[in-house]
PDB file of C-alpha atoms in Angstrom:
ATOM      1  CA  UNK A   1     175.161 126.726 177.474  1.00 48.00           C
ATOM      2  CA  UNK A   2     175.778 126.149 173.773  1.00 49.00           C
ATOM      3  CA  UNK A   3     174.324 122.883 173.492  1.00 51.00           C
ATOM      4  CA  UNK A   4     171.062 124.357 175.295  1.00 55.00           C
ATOM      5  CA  UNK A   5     170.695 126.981 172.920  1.00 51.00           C
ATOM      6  CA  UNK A   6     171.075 124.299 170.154  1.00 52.00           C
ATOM      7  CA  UNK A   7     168.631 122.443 171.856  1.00 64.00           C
ATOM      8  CA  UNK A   8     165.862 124.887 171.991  1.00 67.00           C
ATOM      9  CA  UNK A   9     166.862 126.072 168.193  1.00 66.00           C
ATOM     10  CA  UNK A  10     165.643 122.227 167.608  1.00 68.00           C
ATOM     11  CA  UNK A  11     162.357 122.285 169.441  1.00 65.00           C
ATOM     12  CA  UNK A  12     161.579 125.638 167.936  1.00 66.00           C
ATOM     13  CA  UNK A  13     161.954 124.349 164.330  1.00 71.00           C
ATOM     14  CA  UNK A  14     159.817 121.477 165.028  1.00 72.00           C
ATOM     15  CA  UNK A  15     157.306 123.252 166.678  1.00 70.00           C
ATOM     16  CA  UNK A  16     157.131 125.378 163.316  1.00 73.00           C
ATOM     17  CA  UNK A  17     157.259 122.403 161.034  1.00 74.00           C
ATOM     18  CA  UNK A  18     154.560 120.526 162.865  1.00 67.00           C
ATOM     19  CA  UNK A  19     152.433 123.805 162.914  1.00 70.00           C
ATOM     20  CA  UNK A  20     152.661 124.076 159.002  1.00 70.00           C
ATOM     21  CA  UNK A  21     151.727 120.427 158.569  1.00 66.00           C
ATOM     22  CA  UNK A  22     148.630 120.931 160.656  1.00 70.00           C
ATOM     23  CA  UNK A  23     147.491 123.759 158.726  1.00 61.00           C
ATOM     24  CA  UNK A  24     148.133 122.412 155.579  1.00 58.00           C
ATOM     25  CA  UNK A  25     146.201 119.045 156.717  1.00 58.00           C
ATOM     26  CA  UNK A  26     142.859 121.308 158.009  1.00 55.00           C
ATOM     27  CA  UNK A  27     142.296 123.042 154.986  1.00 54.00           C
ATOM     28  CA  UNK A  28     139.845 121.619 152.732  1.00 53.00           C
ATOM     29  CA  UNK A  29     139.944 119.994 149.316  1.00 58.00           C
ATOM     30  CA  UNK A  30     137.792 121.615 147.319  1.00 56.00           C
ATOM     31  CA  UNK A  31     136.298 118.697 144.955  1.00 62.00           C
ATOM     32  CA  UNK A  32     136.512 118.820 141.177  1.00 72.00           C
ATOM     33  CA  UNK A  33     133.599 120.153 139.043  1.00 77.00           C
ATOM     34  CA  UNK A  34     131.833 116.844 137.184  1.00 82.00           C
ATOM     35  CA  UNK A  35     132.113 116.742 133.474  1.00 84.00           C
ATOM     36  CA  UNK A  36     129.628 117.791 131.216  1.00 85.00           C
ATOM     37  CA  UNK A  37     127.055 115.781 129.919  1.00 84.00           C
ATOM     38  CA  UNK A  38     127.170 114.123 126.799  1.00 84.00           C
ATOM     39  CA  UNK A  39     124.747 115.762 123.768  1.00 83.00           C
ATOM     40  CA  UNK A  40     121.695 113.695 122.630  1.00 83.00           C
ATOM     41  CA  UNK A  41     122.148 111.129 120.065  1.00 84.00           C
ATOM     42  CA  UNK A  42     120.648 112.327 116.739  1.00 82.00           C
ATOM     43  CA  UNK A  43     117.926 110.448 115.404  1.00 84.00           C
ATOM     44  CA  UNK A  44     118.091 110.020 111.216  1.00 87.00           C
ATOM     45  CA  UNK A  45     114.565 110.393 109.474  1.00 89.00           C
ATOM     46  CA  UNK A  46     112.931 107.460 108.532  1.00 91.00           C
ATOM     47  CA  UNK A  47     113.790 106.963 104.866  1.00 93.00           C
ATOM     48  CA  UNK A  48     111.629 108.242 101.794  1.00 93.00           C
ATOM     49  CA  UNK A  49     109.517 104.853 100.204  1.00 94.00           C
ATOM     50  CA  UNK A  50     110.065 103.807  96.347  1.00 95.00           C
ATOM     51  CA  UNK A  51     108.194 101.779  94.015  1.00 95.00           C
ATOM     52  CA  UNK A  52     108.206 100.312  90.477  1.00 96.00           C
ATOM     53  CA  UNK A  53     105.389  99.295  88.680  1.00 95.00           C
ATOM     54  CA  UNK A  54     105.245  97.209  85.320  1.00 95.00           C
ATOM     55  CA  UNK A  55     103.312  95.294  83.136  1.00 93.00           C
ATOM     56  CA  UNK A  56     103.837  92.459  80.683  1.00 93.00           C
ATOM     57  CA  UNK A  57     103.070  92.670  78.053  1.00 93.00           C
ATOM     58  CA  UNK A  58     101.971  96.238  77.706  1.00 91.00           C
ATOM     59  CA  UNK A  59      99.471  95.662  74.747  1.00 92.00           C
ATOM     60  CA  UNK A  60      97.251  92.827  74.778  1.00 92.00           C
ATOM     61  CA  UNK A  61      94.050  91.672  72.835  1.00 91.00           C
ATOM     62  CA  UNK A  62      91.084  91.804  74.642  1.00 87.00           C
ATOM     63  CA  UNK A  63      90.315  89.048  75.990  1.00 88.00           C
ATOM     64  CA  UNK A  64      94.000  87.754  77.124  1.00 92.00           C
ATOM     65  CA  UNK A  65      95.606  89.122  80.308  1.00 93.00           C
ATOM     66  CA  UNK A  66      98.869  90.957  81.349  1.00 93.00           C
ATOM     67  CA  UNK A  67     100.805  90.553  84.595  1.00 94.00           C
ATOM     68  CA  UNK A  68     101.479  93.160  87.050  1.00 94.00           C
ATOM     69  CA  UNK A  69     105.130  93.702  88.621  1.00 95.00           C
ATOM     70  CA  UNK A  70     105.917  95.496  91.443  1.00 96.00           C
ATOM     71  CA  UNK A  71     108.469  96.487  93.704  1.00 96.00           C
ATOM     72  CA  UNK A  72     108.261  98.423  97.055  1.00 94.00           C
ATOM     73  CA  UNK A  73     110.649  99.647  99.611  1.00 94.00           C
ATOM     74  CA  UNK A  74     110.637 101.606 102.855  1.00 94.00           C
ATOM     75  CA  UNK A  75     106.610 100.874 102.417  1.00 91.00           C
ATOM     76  CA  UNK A  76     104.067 100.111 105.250  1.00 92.00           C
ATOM     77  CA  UNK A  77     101.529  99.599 102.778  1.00 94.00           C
ATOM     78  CA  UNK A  78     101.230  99.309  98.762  1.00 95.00           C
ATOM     79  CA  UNK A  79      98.042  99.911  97.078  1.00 94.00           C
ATOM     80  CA  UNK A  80      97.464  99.721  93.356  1.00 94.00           C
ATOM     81  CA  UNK A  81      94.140 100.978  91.350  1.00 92.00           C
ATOM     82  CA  UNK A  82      91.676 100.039  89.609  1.00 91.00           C
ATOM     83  CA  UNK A  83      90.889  96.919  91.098  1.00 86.00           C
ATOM     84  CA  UNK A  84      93.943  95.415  92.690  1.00 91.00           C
ATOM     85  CA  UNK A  85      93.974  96.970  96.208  1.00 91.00           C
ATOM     86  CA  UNK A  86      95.984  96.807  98.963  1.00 93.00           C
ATOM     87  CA  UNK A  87      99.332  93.900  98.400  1.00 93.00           C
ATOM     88  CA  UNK A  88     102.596  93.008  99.082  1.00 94.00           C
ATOM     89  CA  UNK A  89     105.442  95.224  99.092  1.00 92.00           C
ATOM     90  CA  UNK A  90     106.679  93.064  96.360  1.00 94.00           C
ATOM     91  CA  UNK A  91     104.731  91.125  94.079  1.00 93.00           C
ATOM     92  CA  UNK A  92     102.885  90.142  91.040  1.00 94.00           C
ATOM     93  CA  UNK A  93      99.048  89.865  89.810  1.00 93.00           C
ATOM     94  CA  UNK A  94      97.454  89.009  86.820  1.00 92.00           C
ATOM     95  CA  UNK A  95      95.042  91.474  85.334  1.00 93.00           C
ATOM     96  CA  UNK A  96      92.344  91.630  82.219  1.00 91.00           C
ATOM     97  CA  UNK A  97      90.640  94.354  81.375  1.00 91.00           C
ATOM     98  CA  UNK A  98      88.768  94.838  78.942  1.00 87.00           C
ATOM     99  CA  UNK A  99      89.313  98.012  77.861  1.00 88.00           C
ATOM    100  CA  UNK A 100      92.605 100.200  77.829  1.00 90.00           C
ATOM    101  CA  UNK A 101      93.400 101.481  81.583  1.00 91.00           C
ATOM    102  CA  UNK A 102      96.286 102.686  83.296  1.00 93.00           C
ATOM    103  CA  UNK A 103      97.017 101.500  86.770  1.00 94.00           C
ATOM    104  CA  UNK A 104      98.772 103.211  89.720  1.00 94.00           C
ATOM    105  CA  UNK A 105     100.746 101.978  92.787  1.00 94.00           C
ATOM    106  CA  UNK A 106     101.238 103.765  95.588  1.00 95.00           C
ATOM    107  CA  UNK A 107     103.916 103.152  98.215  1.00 94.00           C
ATOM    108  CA  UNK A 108     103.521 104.782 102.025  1.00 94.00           C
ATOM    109  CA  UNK A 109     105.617 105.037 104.901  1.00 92.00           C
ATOM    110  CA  UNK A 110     107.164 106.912 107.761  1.00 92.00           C
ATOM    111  CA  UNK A 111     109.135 108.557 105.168  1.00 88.00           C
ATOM    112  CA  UNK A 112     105.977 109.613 103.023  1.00 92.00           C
ATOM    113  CA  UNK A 113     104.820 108.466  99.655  1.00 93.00           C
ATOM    114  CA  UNK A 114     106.033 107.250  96.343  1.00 94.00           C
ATOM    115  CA  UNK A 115     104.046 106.257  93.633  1.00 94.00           C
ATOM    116  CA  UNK A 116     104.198 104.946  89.541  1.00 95.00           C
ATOM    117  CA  UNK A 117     101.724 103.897  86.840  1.00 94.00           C
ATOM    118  CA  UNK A 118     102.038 101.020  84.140  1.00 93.00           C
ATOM    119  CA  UNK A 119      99.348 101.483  81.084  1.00 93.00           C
ATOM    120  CA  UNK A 120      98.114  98.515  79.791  1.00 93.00           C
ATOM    121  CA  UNK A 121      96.050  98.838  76.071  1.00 93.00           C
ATOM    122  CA  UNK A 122      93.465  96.373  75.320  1.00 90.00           C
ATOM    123  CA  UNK A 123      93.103  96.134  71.245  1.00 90.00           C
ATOM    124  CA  UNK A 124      89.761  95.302  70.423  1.00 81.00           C
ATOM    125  CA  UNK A 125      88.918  93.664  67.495  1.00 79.00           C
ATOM    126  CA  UNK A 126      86.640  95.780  65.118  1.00 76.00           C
ATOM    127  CA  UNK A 127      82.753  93.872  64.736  1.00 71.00           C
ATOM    128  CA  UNK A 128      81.753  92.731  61.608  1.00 71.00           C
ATOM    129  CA  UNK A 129      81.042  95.570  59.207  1.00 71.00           C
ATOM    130  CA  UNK A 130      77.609  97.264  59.936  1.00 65.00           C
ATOM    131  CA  UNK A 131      74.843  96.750  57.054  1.00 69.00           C
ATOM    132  CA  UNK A 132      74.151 100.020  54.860  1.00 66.00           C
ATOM    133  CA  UNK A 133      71.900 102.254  57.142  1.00 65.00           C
ATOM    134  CA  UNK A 134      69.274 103.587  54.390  1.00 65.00           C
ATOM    135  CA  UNK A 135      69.483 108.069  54.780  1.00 62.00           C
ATOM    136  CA  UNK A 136      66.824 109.314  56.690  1.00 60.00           C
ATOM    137  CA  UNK A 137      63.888 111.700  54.374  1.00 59.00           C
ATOM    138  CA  UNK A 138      64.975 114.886  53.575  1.00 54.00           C
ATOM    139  CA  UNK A 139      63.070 116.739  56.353  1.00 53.00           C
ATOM    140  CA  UNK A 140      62.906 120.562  56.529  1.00 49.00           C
ATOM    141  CA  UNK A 141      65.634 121.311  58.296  1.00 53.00           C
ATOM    142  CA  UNK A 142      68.634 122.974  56.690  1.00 65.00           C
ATOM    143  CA  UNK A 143      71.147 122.192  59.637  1.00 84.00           C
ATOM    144  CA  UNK A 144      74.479 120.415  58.949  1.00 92.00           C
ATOM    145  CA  UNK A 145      75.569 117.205  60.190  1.00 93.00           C
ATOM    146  CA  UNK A 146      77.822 118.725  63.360  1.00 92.00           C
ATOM    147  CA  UNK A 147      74.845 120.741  64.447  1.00 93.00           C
ATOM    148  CA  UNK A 148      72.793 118.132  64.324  1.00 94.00           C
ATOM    149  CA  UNK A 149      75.575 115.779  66.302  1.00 95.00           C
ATOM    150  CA  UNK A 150      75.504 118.775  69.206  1.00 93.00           C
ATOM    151  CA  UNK A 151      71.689 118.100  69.322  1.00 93.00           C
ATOM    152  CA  UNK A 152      71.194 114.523  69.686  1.00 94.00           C
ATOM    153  CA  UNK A 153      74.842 113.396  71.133  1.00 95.00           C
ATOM    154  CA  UNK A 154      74.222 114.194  75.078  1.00 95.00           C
ATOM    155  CA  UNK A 155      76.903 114.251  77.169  1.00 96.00           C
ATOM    156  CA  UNK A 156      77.252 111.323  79.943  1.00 95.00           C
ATOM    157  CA  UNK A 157      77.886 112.003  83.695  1.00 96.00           C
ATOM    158  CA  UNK A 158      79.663 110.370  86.603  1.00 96.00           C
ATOM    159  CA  UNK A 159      79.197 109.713  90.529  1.00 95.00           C
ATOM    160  CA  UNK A 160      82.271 111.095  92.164  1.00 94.00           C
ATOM    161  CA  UNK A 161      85.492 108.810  91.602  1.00 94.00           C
ATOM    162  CA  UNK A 162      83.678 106.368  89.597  1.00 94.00           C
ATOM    163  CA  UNK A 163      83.916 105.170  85.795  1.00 93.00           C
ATOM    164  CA  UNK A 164      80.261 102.995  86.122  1.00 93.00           C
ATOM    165  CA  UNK A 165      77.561 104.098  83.781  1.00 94.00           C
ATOM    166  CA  UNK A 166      74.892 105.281  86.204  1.00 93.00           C
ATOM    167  CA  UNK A 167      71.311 103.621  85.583  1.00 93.00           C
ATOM    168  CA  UNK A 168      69.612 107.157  85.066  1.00 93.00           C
ATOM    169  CA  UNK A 169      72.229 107.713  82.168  1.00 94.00           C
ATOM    170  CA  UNK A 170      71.249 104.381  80.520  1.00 94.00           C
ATOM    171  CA  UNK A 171      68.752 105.988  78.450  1.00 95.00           C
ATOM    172  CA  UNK A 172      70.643 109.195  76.936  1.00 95.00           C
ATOM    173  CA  UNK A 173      73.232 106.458  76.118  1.00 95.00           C
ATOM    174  CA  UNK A 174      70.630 104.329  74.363  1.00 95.00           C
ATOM    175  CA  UNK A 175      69.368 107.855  72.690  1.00 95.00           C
ATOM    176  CA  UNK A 176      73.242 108.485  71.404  1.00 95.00           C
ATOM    177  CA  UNK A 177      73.814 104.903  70.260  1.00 95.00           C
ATOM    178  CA  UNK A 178      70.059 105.632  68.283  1.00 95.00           C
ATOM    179  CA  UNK A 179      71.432 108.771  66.115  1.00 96.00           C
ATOM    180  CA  UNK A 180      74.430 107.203  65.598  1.00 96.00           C
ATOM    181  CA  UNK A 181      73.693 104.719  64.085  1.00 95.00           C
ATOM    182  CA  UNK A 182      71.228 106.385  61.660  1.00 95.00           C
ATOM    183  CA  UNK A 183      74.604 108.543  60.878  1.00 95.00           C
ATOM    184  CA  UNK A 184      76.663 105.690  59.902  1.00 93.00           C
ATOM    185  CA  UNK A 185      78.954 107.987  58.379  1.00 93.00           C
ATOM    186  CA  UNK A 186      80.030 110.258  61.556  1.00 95.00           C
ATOM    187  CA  UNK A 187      83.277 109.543  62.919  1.00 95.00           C
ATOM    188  CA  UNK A 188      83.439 110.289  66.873  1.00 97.00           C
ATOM    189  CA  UNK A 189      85.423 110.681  70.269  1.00 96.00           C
ATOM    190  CA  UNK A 190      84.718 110.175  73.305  1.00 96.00           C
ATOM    191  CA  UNK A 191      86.452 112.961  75.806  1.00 96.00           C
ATOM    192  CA  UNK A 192      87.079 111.437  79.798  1.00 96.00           C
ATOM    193  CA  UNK A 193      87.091 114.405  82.123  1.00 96.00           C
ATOM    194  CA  UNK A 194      87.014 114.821  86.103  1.00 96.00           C
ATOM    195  CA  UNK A 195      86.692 117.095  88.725  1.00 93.00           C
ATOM    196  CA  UNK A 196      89.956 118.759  90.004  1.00 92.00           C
ATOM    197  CA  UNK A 197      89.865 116.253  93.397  1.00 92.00           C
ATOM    198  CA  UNK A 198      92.241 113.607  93.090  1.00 90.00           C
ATOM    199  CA  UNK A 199      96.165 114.242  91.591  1.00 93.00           C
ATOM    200  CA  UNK A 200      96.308 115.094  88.098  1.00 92.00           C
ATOM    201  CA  UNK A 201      97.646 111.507  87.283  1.00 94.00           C
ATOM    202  CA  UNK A 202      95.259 109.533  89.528  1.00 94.00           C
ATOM    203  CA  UNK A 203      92.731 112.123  86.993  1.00 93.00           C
ATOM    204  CA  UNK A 204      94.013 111.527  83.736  1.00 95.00           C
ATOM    205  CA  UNK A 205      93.511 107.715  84.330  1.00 94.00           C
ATOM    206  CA  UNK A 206      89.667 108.344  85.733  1.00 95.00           C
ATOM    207  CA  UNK A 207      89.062 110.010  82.842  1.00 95.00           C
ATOM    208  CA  UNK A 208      90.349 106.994  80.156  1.00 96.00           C
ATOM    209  CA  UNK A 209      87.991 104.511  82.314  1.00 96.00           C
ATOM    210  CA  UNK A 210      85.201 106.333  81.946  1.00 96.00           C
ATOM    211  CA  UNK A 211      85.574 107.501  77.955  1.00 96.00           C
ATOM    212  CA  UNK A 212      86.381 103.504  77.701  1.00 96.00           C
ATOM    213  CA  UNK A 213      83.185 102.720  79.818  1.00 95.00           C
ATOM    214  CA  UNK A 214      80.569 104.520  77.645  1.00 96.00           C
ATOM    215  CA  UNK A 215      82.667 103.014  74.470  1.00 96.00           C
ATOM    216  CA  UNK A 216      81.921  99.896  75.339  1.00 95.00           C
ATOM    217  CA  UNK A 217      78.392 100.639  76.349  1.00 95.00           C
ATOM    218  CA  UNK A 218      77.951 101.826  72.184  1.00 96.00           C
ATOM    219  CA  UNK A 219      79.863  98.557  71.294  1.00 95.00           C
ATOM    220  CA  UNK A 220      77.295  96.632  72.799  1.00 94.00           C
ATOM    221  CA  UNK A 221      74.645  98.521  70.718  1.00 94.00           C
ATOM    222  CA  UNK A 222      75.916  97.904  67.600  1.00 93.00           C
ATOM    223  CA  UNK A 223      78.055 100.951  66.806  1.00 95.00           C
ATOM    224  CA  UNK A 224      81.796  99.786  64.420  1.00 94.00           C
ATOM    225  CA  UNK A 225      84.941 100.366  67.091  1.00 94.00           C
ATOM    226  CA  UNK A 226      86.324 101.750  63.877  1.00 95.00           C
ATOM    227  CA  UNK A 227      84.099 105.154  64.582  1.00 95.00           C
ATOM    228  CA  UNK A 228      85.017 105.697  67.863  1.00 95.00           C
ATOM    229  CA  UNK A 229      87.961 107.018  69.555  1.00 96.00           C
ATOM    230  CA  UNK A 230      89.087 107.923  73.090  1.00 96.00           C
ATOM    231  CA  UNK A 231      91.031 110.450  75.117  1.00 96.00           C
ATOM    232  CA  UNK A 232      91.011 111.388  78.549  1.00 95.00           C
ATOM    233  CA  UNK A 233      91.471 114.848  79.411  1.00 95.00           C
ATOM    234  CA  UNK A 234      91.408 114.687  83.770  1.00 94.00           C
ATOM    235  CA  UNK A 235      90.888 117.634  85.398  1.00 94.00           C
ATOM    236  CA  UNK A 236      92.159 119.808  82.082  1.00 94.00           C
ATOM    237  CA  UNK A 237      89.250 120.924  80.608  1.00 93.00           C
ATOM    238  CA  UNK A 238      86.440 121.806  83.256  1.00 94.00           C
ATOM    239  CA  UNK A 239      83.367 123.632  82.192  1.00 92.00           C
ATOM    240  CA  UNK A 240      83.047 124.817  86.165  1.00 92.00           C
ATOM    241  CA  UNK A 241      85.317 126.377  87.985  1.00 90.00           C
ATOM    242  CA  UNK A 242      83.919 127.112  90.856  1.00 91.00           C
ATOM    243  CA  UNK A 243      84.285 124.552  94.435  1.00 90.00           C
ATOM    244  CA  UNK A 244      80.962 122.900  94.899  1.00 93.00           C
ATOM    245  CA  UNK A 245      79.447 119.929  94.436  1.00 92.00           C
ATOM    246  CA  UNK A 246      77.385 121.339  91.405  1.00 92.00           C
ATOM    247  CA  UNK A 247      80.363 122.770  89.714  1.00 93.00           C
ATOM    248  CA  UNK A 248      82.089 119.611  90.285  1.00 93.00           C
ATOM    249  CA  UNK A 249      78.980 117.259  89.073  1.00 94.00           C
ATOM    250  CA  UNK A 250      79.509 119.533  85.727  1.00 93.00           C
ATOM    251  CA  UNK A 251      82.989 118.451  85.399  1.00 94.00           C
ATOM    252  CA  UNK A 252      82.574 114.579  85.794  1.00 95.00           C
ATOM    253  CA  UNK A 253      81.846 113.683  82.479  1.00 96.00           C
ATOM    254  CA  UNK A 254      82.053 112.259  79.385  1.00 96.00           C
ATOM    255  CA  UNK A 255      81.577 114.691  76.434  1.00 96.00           C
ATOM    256  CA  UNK A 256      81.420 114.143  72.603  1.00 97.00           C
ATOM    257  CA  UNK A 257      82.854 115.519  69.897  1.00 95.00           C
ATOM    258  CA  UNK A 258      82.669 114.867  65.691  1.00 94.00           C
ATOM    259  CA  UNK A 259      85.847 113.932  64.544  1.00 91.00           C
TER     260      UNK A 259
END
């Protein structure tokens, strides 16, 4: 009798043990949540341009020429004014003016712009001295010299971005170079200005071509260098303010003042 109960005490634990292995073998795995996905790269902006601009020598005589140095980087293109145009990121040109002019390079690229200027002066040997104009009659005017300047001197305009003495302006510059020289004793400059368009650099170099342009124009008449001077004022000094093409046909000239 003992070893039956024994023997049933056996089957009854195995019973239970196979019963727990079952039920732990049915219930499911539950799988494990996937990992998170990893952030987006981030992407650096493109780096900002720069450029250098020089020029040997910086002061020439006119006739002789300078060379043009430049060095661009992070630049799709490179353009340098007046008269170069579009080059190589690096590079060099040979220029000659004939007249003093500054030049500017400008560097662009995904990162934007850069720019920088190199002036180059032209020295221009005076002309021989100008033969003794005889004075004019004693007329009946009592007017001084200066109002008499503001008379005759006309001011010279411009086409928009452009230092080129317009054909219709040929003959008030003829009239100037006249009255001038018939007051061989009145010292003169010649004021550059622009129109507000355009940076205030880009403006202040407009302006020195064309007070340059119309000084050369009276060299060719006759007139002493030794009279004349230059400045360029850009956008500075506008005698319109207003945004129109009027106002701004006002403001591209070249003016004239006594010295």
């Amino acid at each position: 009798m003992a070893m039956t109960w024994f023997r049933r005490k056996d089957v009854v634990l195995l019973v239970l043990i196979v019963s727990l292995f079952m039920a732990a073998s049915c219930k499911k795995r539950v799988a494990a949540a996937p990992p998170p996905p990893p952030p987006p790269p981030v992407t650096p902006p493109p780096p900002a341009p720069t450029i250098t601009l020089r020029a040997q020598p910086a002061t020439i005589e006119r006739g002789q020429s300078a060379q043009l140095q430049w060095e661009a980087r992070n630049a799709a293109t490179v353009q340098i004014d007046p008269g170069v145009g579009q080059v190589a990121a690096t590079g060099n040109r040979q220029v000659s003016p004939t007249s003093s002019v500054t030049y500017v390079a400008r560097a662009t690229g995904p990162g934007g712009e850069a720019s920088d200027t190199a002036r180059v002066t032209v020295n221009i040997p005076p002309p021989p001295p100008d033969r003794p104009t005889p004075p004019a009659p004693p007329g009946p005017s009592d007017k001084t010299i200066s109002e008499l300047f503001r008379e005759n001197v006309q001011e010279i305009y411009f086409d928009y971005d452009k230092s080129d003495i317009r054909p219709g302006e040929v003959p008030k510059l003829q009239g100037n170079a006249t009255w001038l020289k018939q007051n061989a004793s009145v010292r003169f400059t010649i004021e550059g200005h622009c129109d507000e368009r355009g940076s205030e650099e880009y403006n202040l170099g407009l302006g020195d071509r064309r007070a340059n342009a119309v000084k050369e124009f009276l060299l060719s008449q006759g007139l002493a260098a030794s009279r004349i001077n230059t400045v360029s004022y850009g956008e500075e000094r506008p005698v319109c303010r207003e945004q129109n093409e009027q106002c701004y046909q006002r403001n591209r000239r070249a003016a004239f003042t006594m010295n």
